[in-house]
Tab-separated table of C-alpha atoms in Angstrom:
chain	number	residue	atom	x	y	z
H	1	MET	CA	91.165	104.209	124.986
H	2	LYS	CA	93.177	101.032	124.582
H	3	ASN	CA	93.498	101.479	120.861
H	4	ASN	CA	94.535	105.065	121.241
H	5	SER	CA	97.406	104.626	123.699
H	6	ASN	CA	100.562	106.532	122.909
H	7	MET	CA	102.412	103.294	122.233
H	8	SER	CA	100.002	102.228	119.508
H	9	VAL	CA	100.245	105.682	117.925
H	10	LEU	CA	103.986	105.089	117.693
H	11	LEU	CA	103.870	101.491	116.508
H	12	LYS	CA	101.038	101.551	113.987
H	13	GLY	CA	103.198	103.320	111.421
H	14	ILE	CA	105.613	100.435	111.147
H	15	LEU	CA	103.445	97.700	109.672
H	16	LYS	CA	99.723	98.108	110.221
H	17	GLU	CA	99.486	101.608	108.782
H	18	ASN	CA	102.813	101.676	107.003
H	19	PRO	CA	102.730	104.926	105.025
H	20	VAL	CA	104.401	103.459	101.950
H	21	LEU	CA	103.143	99.892	101.754
H	22	VAL	CA	99.622	100.214	103.174
H	23	LEU	CA	98.595	103.866	102.918
H	24	ILE	CA	100.442	104.232	99.569
H	25	LEU	CA	101.696	107.739	100.277
H	26	GLY	CA	105.001	109.221	99.169
H	27	THR	CA	105.425	106.950	96.173
H	28	CYS	CA	107.804	109.239	94.252
H	29	PRO	CA	110.762	109.235	96.683
H	30	THR	CA	110.069	105.562	97.399
H	31	LEU	CA	110.696	104.650	93.784
H	32	ALA	CA	113.410	107.176	93.070
H	33	THR	CA	115.782	106.789	95.989
H	34	THR	CA	115.728	103.053	96.590
H	35	ASN	CA	118.326	101.830	94.121
H	36	ASN	CA	120.842	101.710	96.942
H	37	VAL	CA	120.512	101.157	100.688
H	38	ALA	CA	122.569	104.183	101.787
H	39	GLY	CA	120.449	106.625	99.768
H	40	ALA	CA	117.199	105.033	100.953
H	41	PHE	CA	118.271	105.223	104.602
H	42	GLY	CA	119.321	108.866	104.215
H	43	MET	CA	116.042	109.732	102.511
H	44	GLY	CA	114.044	107.960	105.232
H	45	ILE	CA	115.820	109.769	108.059
H	46	ALA	CA	115.624	113.171	106.330
H	47	ALA	CA	111.893	112.739	105.735
H	48	MET	CA	111.419	111.555	109.335
H	49	VAL	CA	113.120	114.664	110.761
H	50	VAL	CA	110.929	116.924	108.618
H	51	LEU	CA	107.837	114.904	109.528
H	52	VAL	CA	108.440	115.036	113.301
H	53	CYS	CA	109.280	118.767	113.293
H	54	SER	CA	106.392	119.785	111.061
H	55	ASN	CA	103.935	117.552	112.954
H	56	MET	CA	104.954	119.188	116.245
H	57	LEU	CA	104.788	122.752	114.934
H	58	ILE	CA	101.483	122.204	113.145
H	59	SER	CA	100.036	120.585	116.247
H	60	LEU	CA	101.187	123.568	118.343
H	61	LEU	CA	99.601	125.989	115.894
H	62	ARG	CA	96.481	123.946	115.159
H	63	LYS	CA	94.170	126.333	117.047
H	64	ILE	CA	95.722	129.444	115.493
H	65	ILE	CA	95.826	128.523	111.791
H	66	PRO	CA	92.493	129.443	110.148
H	67	ASP	CA	90.821	126.485	108.530
H	68	SER	CA	90.453	128.056	105.084
H	69	VAL	CA	94.163	128.714	104.547
H	70	ARG	CA	95.532	125.703	106.388
H	71	ILE	CA	97.031	123.915	103.371
H	72	PRO	CA	99.252	126.869	102.288
H	73	CYS	CA	100.290	127.330	105.941
H	74	TYR	CA	101.245	123.659	106.240
H	75	ILE	CA	103.206	123.814	102.985
H	76	VAL	CA	105.206	126.832	104.152
H	77	ILE	CA	106.001	125.184	107.507
H	78	ILE	CA	107.063	121.972	105.758
H	79	ALA	CA	109.139	123.814	103.133
H	80	GLY	CA	110.903	125.694	105.943
H	81	PHE	CA	111.953	122.467	107.673
H	82	VAL	CA	112.942	120.914	104.347
H	83	THR	CA	115.259	123.855	103.686
H	84	ILE	CA	116.879	123.422	107.114
H	85	VAL	CA	117.399	119.690	106.514
H	86	GLN	CA	118.705	120.391	102.996
H	87	MET	CA	121.339	122.825	104.283
H	88	PHE	CA	122.304	120.447	107.101
H	89	VAL	CA	122.774	117.489	104.744
H	90	GLN	CA	124.710	119.637	102.266
H	91	ALA	CA	127.077	120.762	105.012
H	92	TYR	CA	127.672	117.466	106.813
H	93	PHE	CA	126.899	114.698	104.277
H	94	PRO	CA	127.881	116.061	100.860
H	95	ALA	CA	127.955	112.570	99.306
H	96	LEU	CA	124.356	111.924	100.366
H	97	TYR	CA	123.375	115.386	99.105
H	98	GLU	CA	124.791	114.519	95.681
H	99	MET	CA	122.998	111.158	95.663
H	100	LEU	CA	119.531	112.425	96.630
H	101	GLY	CA	119.743	115.551	94.460
H	102	VAL	CA	116.408	117.125	93.703
H	103	TYR	CA	114.487	114.542	95.736
H	104	LEU	CA	115.705	116.164	98.953
H	105	ALA	CA	113.947	119.417	98.018
H	106	LEU	CA	110.944	117.388	96.918
H	107	ILE	CA	110.326	116.180	100.491
H	108	THR	CA	108.254	119.398	100.567
H	109	VAL	CA	105.617	117.841	98.350
H	110	ASN	CA	105.869	114.346	99.834
H	111	CYS	CA	102.257	113.476	100.543
H	112	ILE	CA	103.158	111.536	103.710
H	113	ILE	CA	104.081	114.777	105.436
H	114	LEU	CA	101.143	116.855	104.233
H	115	GLY	CA	98.862	113.859	104.747
H	116	ARG	CA	99.898	113.355	108.389
H	117	ALA	CA	99.617	117.094	109.033
H	118	GLU	CA	96.072	117.086	107.729
H	119	MET	CA	94.979	113.733	109.179
H	120	PHE	CA	96.750	113.659	112.512
H	121	ALA	CA	98.703	116.716	113.658
H	122	SER	CA	95.821	119.107	113.079
H	123	LYS	CA	93.627	117.071	115.431
H	124	ASN	CA	95.994	115.823	118.150
H	125	ASN	CA	98.235	117.242	120.868
H	126	VAL	CA	101.952	117.840	120.461
H	127	LEU	CA	103.190	114.653	122.165
H	128	ARG	CA	100.946	112.371	120.127
H	129	SER	CA	101.789	114.220	116.921
H	130	ALA	CA	105.493	113.820	117.606
H	131	LEU	CA	105.026	110.084	118.289
H	132	ASP	CA	102.972	109.739	115.129
H	133	GLY	CA	105.751	111.490	113.226
H	134	ILE	CA	108.380	109.136	114.625
H	135	GLY	CA	106.262	106.049	113.909
H	136	MET	CA	105.363	107.078	110.374
H	137	GLY	CA	108.952	108.174	109.729
H	138	LEU	CA	110.236	104.801	110.932
H	139	GLY	CA	107.694	102.995	108.775
H	140	PHE	CA	108.809	105.046	105.779
H	141	THR	CA	112.492	104.335	106.495
H	142	VAL	CA	111.888	100.602	107.025
H	143	ALA	CA	109.895	100.287	103.801
H	144	LEU	CA	112.478	102.245	101.823
H	145	CYS	CA	115.348	100.169	103.221
H	146	ALA	CA	113.517	96.901	102.522
H	147	MET	CA	112.956	97.932	98.932
H	148	ALA	CA	116.490	99.220	98.522
H	149	PHE	CA	117.844	95.979	100.023
H	150	VAL	CA	116.080	93.877	97.406
H	151	ARG	CA	117.034	96.195	94.573
H	152	GLU	CA	120.661	96.726	95.509
H	153	VAL	CA	121.557	93.199	96.629
H	154	PHE	CA	119.965	91.454	93.647
H	155	GLY	CA	120.349	94.234	91.112
H	156	ASN	CA	123.848	95.462	91.810
H	157	ALA	CA	125.357	92.633	93.936
H	158	SER	CA	126.279	95.052	96.708
H	159	PHE	CA	124.993	96.270	100.074
H	160	ALA	CA	125.286	99.989	100.955
H	161	GLY	CA	128.066	100.279	98.398
H	162	ILE	CA	130.029	97.222	99.601
H	163	ALA	CA	130.291	94.602	96.872
H	164	ILE	CA	129.053	91.030	97.489
H	165	PRO	CA	131.394	89.026	95.202
H	166	PHE	CA	129.532	85.688	95.111
H	167	LEU	CA	126.344	87.336	93.799
H	168	GLU	CA	128.208	89.179	91.065
H	169	PRO	CA	127.550	86.647	88.227
H	170	TYR	CA	123.825	86.482	89.070
H	171	LYS	CA	122.928	90.146	89.349
H	172	ILE	CA	119.759	91.353	87.633
H	173	ALA	CA	120.740	94.839	86.442
H	174	PHE	CA	117.141	95.667	85.543
H	175	LEU	CA	116.225	95.925	89.236
H	176	VAL	CA	118.274	99.073	89.891
H	177	LYS	CA	116.799	100.777	86.830
H	178	ALA	CA	113.440	102.571	86.796
H	179	PRO	CA	111.165	99.618	85.870
H	180	GLY	CA	112.694	97.433	88.576
H	181	GLY	CA	111.629	99.964	91.195
H	182	MET	CA	107.982	99.723	90.213
H	183	LEU	CA	108.122	95.937	90.002
H	184	VAL	CA	109.664	95.512	93.475
H	185	TYR	CA	107.211	98.042	94.936
H	186	GLY	CA	104.259	96.139	93.485
H	187	LEU	CA	105.569	92.842	94.824
H	188	LEU	CA	106.151	94.311	98.302
H	189	ILE	CA	102.604	95.681	98.467
H	190	ALA	CA	101.327	92.192	97.619
H	191	LEU	CA	103.619	90.714	100.303
H	192	VAL	CA	102.269	93.064	102.969
H	193	TYR	CA	98.748	92.070	101.943
H	194	VAL	CA	99.680	88.430	102.524
H	195	LEU	CA	101.423	89.194	105.857
H	196	THR	CA	98.416	91.063	107.189
H	197	GLN	CA	96.082	88.449	105.622
H	198	GLY	CA	94.171	91.161	103.837
H	199	LYS	CA	93.191	92.689	107.172
H	200	ALA	CA	95.200	95.850	106.650
H	201	PRO	CA	92.823	98.781	106.601
H	202	LEU	CA	91.932	99.929	103.110
H	203	LYS	CA	93.583	103.032	101.798
H	204	LYS	CA	90.163	104.513	101.267
H	205	ASP	CA	89.214	104.274	104.928
H	206	PHE	CA	91.631	106.841	106.200
H	207	SER	CA	94.395	108.008	103.997
H	208	CYS	CA	92.161	109.466	101.326
H	209	ALA	CA	90.882	112.044	103.805
H	210	GLY	CA	94.260	113.706	103.819
H	211	CYS	CA	95.274	113.032	100.257
H	212	PRO	CA	95.026	116.023	97.987
H	213	SER	CA	94.211	113.742	95.068
H	214	ALA	CA	91.154	112.290	96.802
H	215	GLY	CA	88.719	114.163	94.546
H	216	SER	CA	89.516	112.288	91.382
H	217	CYS	CA	91.580	109.329	92.575
H	218	HIS	CA	90.141	105.858	92.146
H	219	THR	CA	92.792	103.802	93.885
H	220	GLY	CA	90.704	103.515	97.037
H	221	ALA	CA	87.604	102.552	95.109
H	222	CYS	CA	89.381	99.877	93.108
H	223	MET	CA	90.975	98.368	96.223
H	224	LYS	CA	87.527	98.241	97.766
H	225	LYS	CA	86.215	96.423	94.713
H	226	GLY	CA	89.091	93.962	94.932
H	227	GLU	CA	88.127	93.215	98.521
H	228	GLU	CA	84.546	92.355	97.681
H	229	GLN	CA	85.263	89.870	94.936
O	1	MET	CA	120.335	126.115	63.456
O	2	GLU	CA	122.497	124.994	66.345
O	3	VAL	CA	120.029	126.530	68.830
O	4	PHE	CA	117.138	124.840	67.095
O	5	LYS	CA	118.905	121.468	67.289
O	6	THR	CA	119.591	121.878	71.009
O	7	LEU	CA	115.939	122.699	71.617
O	8	ILE	CA	114.734	119.654	69.666
O	9	VAL	CA	117.104	117.399	71.610
O	10	ILE	CA	115.874	118.828	74.927
O	11	LEU	CA	112.243	118.407	73.873
O	12	LEU	CA	112.581	114.824	72.645
O	13	SER	CA	114.742	113.665	75.512
O	14	SER	CA	112.359	115.064	78.117
O	15	VAL	CA	109.366	113.445	76.414
O	16	LEU	CA	110.887	110.035	75.706
O	17	VAL	CA	114.224	109.321	77.386
O	18	ASN	CA	113.954	111.172	80.686
O	19	ASN	CA	110.201	110.815	80.923
O	20	TYR	CA	109.313	112.340	84.287
O	21	VAL	CA	106.895	109.644	85.317
O	22	LEU	CA	108.510	106.548	83.910
O	23	SER	CA	112.186	107.141	84.431
O	24	ARG	CA	112.565	109.954	86.955
O	25	PHE	CA	109.634	108.990	89.183
O	26	LEU	CA	108.061	112.390	89.572
O	27	GLY	CA	104.306	112.761	89.626
O	28	ILE	CA	103.575	109.128	90.438
O	29	CYS	CA	100.532	109.889	92.620
O	30	PRO	CA	98.389	111.422	89.841
O	31	PHE	CA	99.815	108.863	87.410
O	32	LEU	CA	98.420	106.019	89.519
O	33	GLY	CA	95.359	107.832	90.821
O	34	VAL	CA	93.877	109.595	87.812
O	35	SER	CA	94.815	107.261	84.976
O	36	LYS	CA	91.765	105.066	85.145
O	37	LYS	CA	89.751	106.745	82.431
O	38	LEU	CA	91.100	108.169	79.193
O	39	ASN	CA	89.314	111.533	79.403
O	40	GLN	CA	90.492	112.108	82.969
O	41	ALA	CA	94.031	111.165	82.021
O	42	VAL	CA	93.993	113.676	79.163
O	43	GLY	CA	92.499	116.420	81.368
O	44	MET	CA	95.101	115.901	84.057
O	45	GLY	CA	97.935	115.747	81.522
O	46	ILE	CA	96.910	119.023	79.859
O	47	SER	CA	96.494	120.790	83.207
O	48	VAL	CA	99.913	119.629	84.366
O	49	THR	CA	101.552	120.779	81.124
O	50	ALA	CA	99.942	124.226	81.414
O	51	VAL	CA	100.962	124.640	85.052
O	52	MET	CA	104.517	123.441	84.346
O	53	LEU	CA	104.936	126.020	81.559
O	54	LEU	CA	103.496	128.808	83.713
O	55	ALA	CA	105.546	127.807	86.746
O	56	THR	CA	108.782	127.770	84.740
O	57	ALA	CA	107.963	131.117	83.123
O	58	VAL	CA	107.661	132.632	86.598
O	59	THR	CA	110.270	130.726	88.641
O	60	TRP	CA	113.144	131.064	86.151
O	61	PRO	CA	113.215	134.901	86.290
O	62	ILE	CA	112.713	134.773	90.076
O	63	GLN	CA	115.764	132.554	90.472
O	64	TYR	CA	118.068	134.532	88.178
O	65	PHE	CA	116.903	138.106	88.729
O	66	LEU	CA	115.931	137.942	92.395
O	67	LEU	CA	117.319	135.041	94.419
O	68	ASP	CA	120.770	134.912	92.793
O	69	LYS	CA	121.134	138.698	92.817
O	70	VAL	CA	120.560	139.008	96.555
O	71	GLY	CA	122.194	135.716	97.540
O	72	LEU	CA	119.031	133.986	98.738
O	73	GLY	CA	119.552	130.804	96.706
O	74	TYR	CA	118.756	128.636	99.731
O	75	MET	CA	115.200	130.021	99.803
O	76	GLN	CA	114.551	128.296	96.446
O	77	THR	CA	112.330	125.497	97.783
O	78	ILE	CA	110.062	127.745	99.851
O	79	ILE	CA	109.723	130.456	97.195
O	80	PHE	CA	109.091	127.989	94.375
O	81	ILE	CA	106.394	126.028	96.165
O	82	LEU	CA	104.650	129.259	97.201
O	83	VAL	CA	104.808	130.545	93.626
O	84	ILE	CA	103.365	127.304	92.294
O	85	ALA	CA	100.579	127.221	94.882
O	86	THR	CA	99.674	130.834	94.137
O	87	LEU	CA	99.793	130.298	90.372
O	88	VAL	CA	97.468	127.341	90.585
O	89	GLN	CA	95.000	129.344	92.684
O	90	ILE	CA	95.086	132.296	90.273
O	91	LEU	CA	94.729	130.034	87.251
O	92	GLU	CA	91.697	128.404	88.814
O	93	LEU	CA	90.070	131.770	89.590
O	94	LEU	CA	90.756	133.075	86.074
O	95	LEU	CA	89.387	129.957	84.416
O	96	LYS	CA	86.294	130.094	86.584
O	97	LYS	CA	85.668	133.732	85.640
O	98	PHE	CA	86.531	133.765	81.948
O	99	SER	CA	86.046	130.244	80.694
O	100	PRO	CA	83.530	128.293	82.765
O	101	ALA	CA	83.495	125.481	80.204
O	102	LEU	CA	87.233	124.931	80.474
O	103	HIS	CA	87.018	125.255	84.253
O	104	LYS	CA	84.394	122.536	84.309
O	105	GLY	CA	86.732	120.276	82.342
O	106	LEU	CA	90.018	120.970	84.051
O	107	GLY	CA	88.993	122.614	87.326
O	108	VAL	CA	88.951	119.434	89.393
O	109	TYR	CA	92.557	118.662	88.536
O	110	LEU	CA	94.002	122.049	89.384
O	111	PRO	CA	94.029	121.869	93.204
O	112	LEU	CA	95.824	118.518	93.014
O	113	ILE	CA	98.647	119.983	90.986
O	114	THR	CA	99.987	122.109	93.847
O	115	THR	CA	101.330	119.011	95.518
O	116	ASN	CA	102.370	117.299	92.287
O	117	CYS	CA	106.088	116.857	92.684
O	118	ALA	CA	106.637	116.893	88.920
O	119	VAL	CA	105.848	120.623	88.781
O	120	LEU	CA	108.266	121.600	91.546
O	121	GLY	CA	110.721	119.071	90.120
O	122	VAL	CA	110.693	120.685	86.656
O	123	ALA	CA	111.174	124.162	88.128
O	124	ILE	CA	114.160	123.045	90.235
O	125	ASN	CA	115.693	120.794	87.558
O	126	ASN	CA	115.652	123.594	84.978
O	127	ILE	CA	117.739	125.698	87.341
O	128	ASN	CA	120.056	122.806	88.275
O	129	ASP	CA	120.663	121.898	84.630
O	130	GLY	CA	121.671	125.505	83.888
O	131	TYR	CA	119.186	125.936	81.035
O	132	ASN	CA	118.548	129.432	79.659
O	133	PHE	CA	114.994	130.768	79.560
O	134	LEU	CA	114.065	129.348	76.163
O	135	GLU	CA	115.587	125.948	76.922
O	136	SER	CA	113.752	125.883	80.277
O	137	MET	CA	110.425	126.535	78.605
O	138	VAL	CA	111.054	123.805	76.003
O	139	SER	CA	112.125	121.377	78.709
O	140	SER	CA	108.929	122.121	80.699
O	141	LEU	CA	106.828	121.600	77.588
O	142	GLY	CA	108.594	118.285	76.980
O	143	CYS	CA	108.086	117.124	80.547
O	144	GLY	CA	104.416	118.047	80.404
O	145	LEU	CA	103.910	116.237	77.097
O	146	GLY	CA	105.830	113.241	78.459
O	147	PHE	CA	103.492	113.158	81.441
O	148	LEU	CA	100.471	113.363	79.130
O	149	LEU	CA	101.849	110.555	76.953
O	150	ALA	CA	102.504	108.310	79.945
O	151	MET	CA	99.020	108.966	81.352
O	152	VAL	CA	97.283	108.214	78.045
O	153	LEU	CA	99.263	105.025	77.413
O	154	PHE	CA	98.690	103.819	80.932
O	155	SER	CA	94.948	104.511	80.953
O	156	GLY	CA	94.651	102.178	77.970
O	157	LEU	CA	96.532	99.439	79.772
O	158	ARG	CA	94.538	99.894	82.959
O	159	SER	CA	91.203	99.388	81.270
O	160	ARG	CA	92.475	95.931	80.268
O	161	ILE	CA	93.660	95.110	83.792
O	162	ASP	CA	90.274	95.987	85.237
O	163	GLU	CA	88.605	93.343	83.115
O	164	SER	CA	90.981	90.543	84.019
O	165	ARG	CA	91.034	88.257	87.039
O	166	VAL	CA	93.922	89.119	89.331
O	167	PRO	CA	95.061	87.006	92.327
O	168	ALA	CA	93.855	88.546	95.601
O	169	PRO	CA	97.162	89.892	96.992
O	170	PHE	CA	97.879	91.706	93.721
O	171	ARG	CA	94.465	93.341	93.379
O	172	GLY	CA	94.423	97.103	93.292
O	173	LEU	CA	97.695	98.913	93.399
O	174	ALA	CA	100.150	96.010	93.220
O	175	VAL	CA	99.147	94.885	89.740
O	176	THR	CA	98.919	98.511	88.608
O	177	LEU	CA	102.523	99.117	89.654
O	178	ILE	CA	103.716	95.980	87.915
O	179	ALA	CA	101.955	97.095	84.720
O	180	ALA	CA	103.582	100.524	85.071
O	181	SER	CA	106.901	98.740	85.377
O	182	PHE	CA	106.396	97.157	81.939
O	183	ILE	CA	105.585	100.513	80.314
O	184	SER	CA	108.687	101.945	81.942
O	185	LEU	CA	110.697	99.003	80.593
O	186	ALA	CA	109.414	99.794	77.097
O	187	PHE	CA	110.478	103.421	77.500
O	188	MET	CA	114.010	102.317	78.407
O	189	GLY	CA	114.305	101.388	74.749
O	190	PHE	CA	114.370	105.094	73.877
O	191	ALA	CA	117.650	105.641	75.714
O	192	GLY	CA	120.262	106.658	73.185
O	193	VAL	CA	117.773	107.111	70.344
O	194	VAL	CA	117.641	110.895	70.621
O	195	ASP	CA	121.406	111.362	70.732
O	196	ALA	CA	121.857	108.998	67.799
O	197	LEU	CA	119.304	110.956	65.716
O	198	PHE	CA	121.450	114.082	65.786
O	199	ALA	CA	124.893	112.541	65.986
């Protein structure tokens, strides 16, 4: 039971099973919204709210939803919460709404949320699902902010929109553009591998179960091969 | 002639300049997951293009003739994702019934496309950009072809990575992402080309 305590459910999302850097879920918003810290933070919190709400509702309904139509049901629940969050952000944070644009609506198809619904919320009680949602949401936000920090500080010589004058002559503009996002993401994944000394669980071992691409995806298999060499 | 020029600009810019995978970051999961072999990359790319075209053909009229008419614009996300999920299901059933050979080739990719954010992204972007029906269809075709192009290019690069020795921390996804970054860097060179062609 020790491993399954509520605390570990909450904390595992932050480093050990970080959804972005270890499970490699939700790559699209990770790359698209991290060219500045404010946008990344907003994206992380918005996704976390949707994740916690949908995890709780799906966990409540887990005995009612028939197994064969569960994926469409989950998608409708998630899309409903996304719409609520979208309207809320539009009303109270118009600047953030402008910045995130279409990616806010695309939280619907973020595989972290569907993945956690399938892997965790459909098998656990409401409290644990909510904690899992908070932990995974925090992990997502932390990873996004870390990436955005690197990209914005070194790429644009600013932090959350505030200019850092002494870095101005040394900024690497390429980092805030599209290729820089992929480069920083790749480097961060390697860093997490070093931090966890390669002991982080392989993607294949658990996240593929909930990933809709599992049927034809080879990422898990190639990571496994890398491990054996 | 003017219309034709607009359509060509939309097509070329969505294939090359605003490539969905490499510069807008939509559809990264299948891009990383299914690009290991050339034939799979082509299969996935064609399926995505077909679904994008179908989804736009259905969601554009829904937005303009239904949602806007009755003031339900905020239901866009829910309606669109339901439409896409349903379309993919129907397409799979039809293929299975009428063209088993094609279903065998493309069938495995279809269920994955429901949660491909590029498809929902194209449908929403076409509305946001204020394209008319024809422009929306051309833009979807361009995005699909751009996705196919990125997948094919990347599958070639990946087969080289698999044969090389990579330091342990970079094995697997890290080196793949860094390679993708270089392709994306190459595509940045297209910025401005399309506008200059028709200036």
